[in-house]
PDB file of C-alpha atoms in Angstrom:
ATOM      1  CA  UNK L   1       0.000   0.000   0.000  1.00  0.00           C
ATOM      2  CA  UNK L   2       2.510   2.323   0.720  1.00  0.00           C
ATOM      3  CA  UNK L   3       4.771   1.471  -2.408  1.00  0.00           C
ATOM      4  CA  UNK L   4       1.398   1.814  -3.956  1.00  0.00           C
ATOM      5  CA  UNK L   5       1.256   5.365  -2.702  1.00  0.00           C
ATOM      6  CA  UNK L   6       4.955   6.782  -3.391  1.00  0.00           C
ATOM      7  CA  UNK L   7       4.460   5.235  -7.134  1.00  0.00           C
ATOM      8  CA  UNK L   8       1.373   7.379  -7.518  1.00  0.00           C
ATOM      9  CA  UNK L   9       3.025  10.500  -6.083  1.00  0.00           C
ATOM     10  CA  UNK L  10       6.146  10.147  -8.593  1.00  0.00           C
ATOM     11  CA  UNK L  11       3.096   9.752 -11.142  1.00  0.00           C
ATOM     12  CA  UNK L  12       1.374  13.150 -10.220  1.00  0.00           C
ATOM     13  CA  UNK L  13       5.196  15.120  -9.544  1.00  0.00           C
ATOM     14  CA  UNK L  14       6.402  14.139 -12.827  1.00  0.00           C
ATOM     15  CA  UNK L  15       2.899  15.212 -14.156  1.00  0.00           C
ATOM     16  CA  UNK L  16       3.398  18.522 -12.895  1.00  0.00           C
ATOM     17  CA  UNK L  17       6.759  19.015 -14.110  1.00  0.00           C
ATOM     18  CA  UNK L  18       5.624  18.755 -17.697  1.00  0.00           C
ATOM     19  CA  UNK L  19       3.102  20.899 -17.171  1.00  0.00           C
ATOM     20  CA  UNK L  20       4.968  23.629 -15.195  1.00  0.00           C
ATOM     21  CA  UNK L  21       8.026  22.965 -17.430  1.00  0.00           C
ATOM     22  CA  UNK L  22       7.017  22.311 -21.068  1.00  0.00           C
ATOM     23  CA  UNK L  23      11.038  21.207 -23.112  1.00  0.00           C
ATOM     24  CA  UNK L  24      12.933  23.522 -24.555  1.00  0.00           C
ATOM     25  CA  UNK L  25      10.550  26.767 -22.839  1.00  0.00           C
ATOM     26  CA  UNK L  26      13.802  27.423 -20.390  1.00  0.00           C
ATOM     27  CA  UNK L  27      16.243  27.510 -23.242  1.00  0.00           C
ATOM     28  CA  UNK L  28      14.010  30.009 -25.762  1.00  0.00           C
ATOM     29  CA  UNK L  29      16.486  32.236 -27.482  1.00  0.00           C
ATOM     30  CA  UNK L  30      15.712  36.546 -26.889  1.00  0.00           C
ATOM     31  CA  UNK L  31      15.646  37.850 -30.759  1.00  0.00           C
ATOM     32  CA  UNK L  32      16.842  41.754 -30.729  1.00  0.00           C
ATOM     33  CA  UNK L  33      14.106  44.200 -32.574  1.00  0.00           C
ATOM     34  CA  UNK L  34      15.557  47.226 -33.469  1.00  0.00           C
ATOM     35  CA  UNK L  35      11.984  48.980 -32.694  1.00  0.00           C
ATOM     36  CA  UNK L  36       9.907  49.052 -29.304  1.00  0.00           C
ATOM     37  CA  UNK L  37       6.301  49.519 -29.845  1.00  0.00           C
ATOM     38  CA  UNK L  38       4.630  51.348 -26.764  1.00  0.00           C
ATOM     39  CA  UNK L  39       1.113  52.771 -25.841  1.00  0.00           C
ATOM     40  CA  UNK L  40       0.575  56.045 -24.334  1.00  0.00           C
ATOM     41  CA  UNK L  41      -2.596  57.184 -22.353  1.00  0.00           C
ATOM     42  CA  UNK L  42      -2.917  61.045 -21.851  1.00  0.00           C
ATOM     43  CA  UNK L  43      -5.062  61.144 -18.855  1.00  0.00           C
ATOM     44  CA  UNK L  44      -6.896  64.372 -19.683  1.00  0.00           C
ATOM     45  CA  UNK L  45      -7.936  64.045 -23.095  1.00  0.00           C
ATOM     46  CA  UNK L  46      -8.752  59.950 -22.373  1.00  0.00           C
ATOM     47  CA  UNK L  47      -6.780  59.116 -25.755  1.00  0.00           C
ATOM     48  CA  UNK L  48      -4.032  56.356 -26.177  1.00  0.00           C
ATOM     49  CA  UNK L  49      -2.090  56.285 -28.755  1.00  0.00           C
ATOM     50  CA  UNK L  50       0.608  53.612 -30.081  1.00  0.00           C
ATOM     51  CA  UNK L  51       4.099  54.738 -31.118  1.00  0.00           C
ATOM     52  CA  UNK L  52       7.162  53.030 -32.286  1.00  0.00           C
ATOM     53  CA  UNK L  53      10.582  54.209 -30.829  1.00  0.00           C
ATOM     54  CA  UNK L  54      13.913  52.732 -32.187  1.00  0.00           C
ATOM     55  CA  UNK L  55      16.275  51.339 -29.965  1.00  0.00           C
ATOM     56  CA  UNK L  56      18.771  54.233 -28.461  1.00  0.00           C
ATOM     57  CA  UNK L  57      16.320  56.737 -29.967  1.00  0.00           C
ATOM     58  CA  UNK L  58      14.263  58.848 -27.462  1.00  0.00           C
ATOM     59  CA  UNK L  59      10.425  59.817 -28.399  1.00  0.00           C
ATOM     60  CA  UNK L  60       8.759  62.593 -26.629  1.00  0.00           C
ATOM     61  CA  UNK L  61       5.189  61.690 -25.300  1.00  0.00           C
ATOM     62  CA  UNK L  62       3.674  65.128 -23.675  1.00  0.00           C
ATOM     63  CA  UNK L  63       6.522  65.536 -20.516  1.00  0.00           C
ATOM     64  CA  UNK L  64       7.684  62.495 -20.633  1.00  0.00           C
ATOM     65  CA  UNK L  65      10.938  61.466 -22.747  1.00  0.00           C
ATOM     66  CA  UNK L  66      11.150  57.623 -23.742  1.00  0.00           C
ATOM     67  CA  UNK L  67      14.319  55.699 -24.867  1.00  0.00           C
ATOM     68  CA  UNK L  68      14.176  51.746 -25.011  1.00  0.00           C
ATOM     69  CA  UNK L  69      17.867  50.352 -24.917  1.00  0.00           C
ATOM     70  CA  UNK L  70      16.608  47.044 -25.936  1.00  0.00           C
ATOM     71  CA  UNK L  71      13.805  45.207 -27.082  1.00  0.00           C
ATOM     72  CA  UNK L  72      13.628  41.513 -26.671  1.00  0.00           C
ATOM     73  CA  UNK L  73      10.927  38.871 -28.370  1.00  0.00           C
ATOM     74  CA  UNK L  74      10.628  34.874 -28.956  1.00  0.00           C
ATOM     75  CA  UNK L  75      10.129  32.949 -31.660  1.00  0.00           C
ATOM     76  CA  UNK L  76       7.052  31.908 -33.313  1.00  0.00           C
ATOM     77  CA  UNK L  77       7.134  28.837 -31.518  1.00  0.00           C
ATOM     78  CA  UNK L  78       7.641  29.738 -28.261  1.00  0.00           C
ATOM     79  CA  UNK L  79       5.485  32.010 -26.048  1.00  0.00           C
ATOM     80  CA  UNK L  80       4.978  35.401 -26.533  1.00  0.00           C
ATOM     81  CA  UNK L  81       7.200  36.827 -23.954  1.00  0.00           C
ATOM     82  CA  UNK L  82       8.083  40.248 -24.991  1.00  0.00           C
ATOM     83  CA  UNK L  83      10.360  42.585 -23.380  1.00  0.00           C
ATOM     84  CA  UNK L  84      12.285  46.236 -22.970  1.00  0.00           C
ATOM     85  CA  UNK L  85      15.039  47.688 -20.846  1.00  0.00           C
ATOM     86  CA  UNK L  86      13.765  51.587 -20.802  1.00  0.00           C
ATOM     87  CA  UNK L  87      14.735  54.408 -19.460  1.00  0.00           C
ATOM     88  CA  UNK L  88      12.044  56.976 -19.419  1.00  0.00           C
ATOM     89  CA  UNK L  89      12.961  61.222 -18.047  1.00  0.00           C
ATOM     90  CA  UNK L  90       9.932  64.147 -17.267  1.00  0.00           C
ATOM     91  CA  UNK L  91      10.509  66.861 -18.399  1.00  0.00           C
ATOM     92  CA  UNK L  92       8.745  69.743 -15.479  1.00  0.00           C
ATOM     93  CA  UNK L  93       7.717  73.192 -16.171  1.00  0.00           C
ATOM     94  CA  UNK L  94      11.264  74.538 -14.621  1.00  0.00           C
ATOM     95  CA  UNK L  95      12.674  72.622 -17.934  1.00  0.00           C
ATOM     96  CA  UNK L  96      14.492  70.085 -15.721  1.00  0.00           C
ATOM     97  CA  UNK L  97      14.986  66.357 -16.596  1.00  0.00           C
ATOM     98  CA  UNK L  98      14.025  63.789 -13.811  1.00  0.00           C
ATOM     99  CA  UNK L  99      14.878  60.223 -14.717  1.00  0.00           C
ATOM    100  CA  UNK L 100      11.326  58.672 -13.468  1.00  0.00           C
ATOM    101  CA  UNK L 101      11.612  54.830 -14.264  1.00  0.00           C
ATOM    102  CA  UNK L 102      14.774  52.886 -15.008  1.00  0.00           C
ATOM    103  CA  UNK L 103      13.990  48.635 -15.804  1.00  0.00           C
ATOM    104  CA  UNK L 104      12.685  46.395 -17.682  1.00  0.00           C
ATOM    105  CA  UNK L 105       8.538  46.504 -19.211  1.00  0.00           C
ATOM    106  CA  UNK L 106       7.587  43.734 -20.108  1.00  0.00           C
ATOM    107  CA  UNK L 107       4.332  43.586 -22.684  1.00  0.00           C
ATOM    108  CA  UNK L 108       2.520  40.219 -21.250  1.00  0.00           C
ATOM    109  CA  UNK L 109       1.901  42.755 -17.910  1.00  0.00           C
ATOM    110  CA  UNK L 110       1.254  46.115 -18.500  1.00  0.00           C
ATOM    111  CA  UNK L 111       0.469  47.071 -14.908  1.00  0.00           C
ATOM    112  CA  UNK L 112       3.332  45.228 -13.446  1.00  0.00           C
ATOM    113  CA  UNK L 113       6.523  47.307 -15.041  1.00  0.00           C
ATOM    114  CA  UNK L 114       4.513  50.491 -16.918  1.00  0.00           C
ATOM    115  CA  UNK L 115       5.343  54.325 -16.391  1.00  0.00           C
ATOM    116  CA  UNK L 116       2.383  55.566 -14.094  1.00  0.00           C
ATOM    117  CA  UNK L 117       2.854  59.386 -14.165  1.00  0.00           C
ATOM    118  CA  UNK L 118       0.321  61.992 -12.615  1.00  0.00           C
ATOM    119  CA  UNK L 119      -0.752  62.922 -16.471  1.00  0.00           C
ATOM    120  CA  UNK L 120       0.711  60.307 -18.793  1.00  0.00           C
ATOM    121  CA  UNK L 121       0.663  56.549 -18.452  1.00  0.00           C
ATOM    122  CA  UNK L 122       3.556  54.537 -20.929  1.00  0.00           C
ATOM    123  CA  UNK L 123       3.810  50.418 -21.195  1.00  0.00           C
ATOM    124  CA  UNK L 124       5.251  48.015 -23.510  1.00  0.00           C
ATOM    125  CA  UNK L 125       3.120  46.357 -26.301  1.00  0.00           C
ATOM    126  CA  UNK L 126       5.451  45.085 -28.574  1.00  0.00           C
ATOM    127  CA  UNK L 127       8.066  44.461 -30.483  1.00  0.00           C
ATOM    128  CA  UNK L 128       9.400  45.174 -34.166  1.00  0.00           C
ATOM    129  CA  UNK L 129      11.550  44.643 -36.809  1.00  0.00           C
ATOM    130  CA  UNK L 130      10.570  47.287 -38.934  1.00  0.00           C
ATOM    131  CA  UNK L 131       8.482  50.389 -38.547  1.00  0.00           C
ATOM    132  CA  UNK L 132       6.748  52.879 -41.215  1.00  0.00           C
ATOM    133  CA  UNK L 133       8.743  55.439 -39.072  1.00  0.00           C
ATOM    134  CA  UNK L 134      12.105  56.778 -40.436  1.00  0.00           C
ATOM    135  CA  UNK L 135      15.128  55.311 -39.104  1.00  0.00           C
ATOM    136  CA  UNK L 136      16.953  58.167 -36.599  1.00  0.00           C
ATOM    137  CA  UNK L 137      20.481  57.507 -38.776  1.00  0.00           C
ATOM    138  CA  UNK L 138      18.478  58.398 -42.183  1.00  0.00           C
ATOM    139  CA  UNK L 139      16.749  61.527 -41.145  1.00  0.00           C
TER     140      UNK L 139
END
């Protein structure tokens, strides 16, 4: 009975590891994107928008400054786990620059890692390989 027992609970823990650890998930390789695809929410007007950033390029949404340093995705056959290192600056009304967030966003949780600012809200939605935007070195 009690071999019984220990054989059924090495039944149900090896179970769970495949479920919990599906092969090859651990070992997905990060592809670089040279563009980071964020959405902005301007809390008084109520409108988000989606722009596209390229990496070491900073974008200006209202006060706030935003400059992704990388921008990390999977491939098609792995899980959609998207992410950015960013560094996002506010610009105040005394024309000062106050680095406000400094990490990583990461675009499967939006509320976890996003830029929640007293007028402007910035997360992570994507990333890109290309963008209809012009390149910063061909401007």
């Amino acid at each position: 009975m009690v071999r019984e027992f220990f054989r059924a609970a090495g039944f149900v823990a090896a179970l769970a590891g495949a479920y919990l650890a599906p092969a090859g998930y651990a070992n997905a390789e990060k592809i670089g994107n040279p563009v980071a695809v964020f959405a902005g929410l301007d809390k008084i007007t109520g409108r988000i928008i989606s722009f596209d950033v390229y990496i070491d390029e900073t974008v200006q949404f209202g006060a706030l400054q935003v400059t992704p340093r990388v921008c990390f995705s999977r491939p098609p056959t792995e899980p959609p786990l998207t992410d950015a290192f960013v560094e996002v600056d506010e610009i105040t009304l005394s024309r000062t620059v106050n680095r406000i967030f400094t990490g990583w966003m990461f675009a499967a949780s939006p509320g976890l890692h996003a830029v929640d600012h007293a007028v402007y809200d910035v997360w992570l939605t994507d990333c890109k390989i290309s963008s209809p935007v012009v390149p910063p070195d061909s401007r």
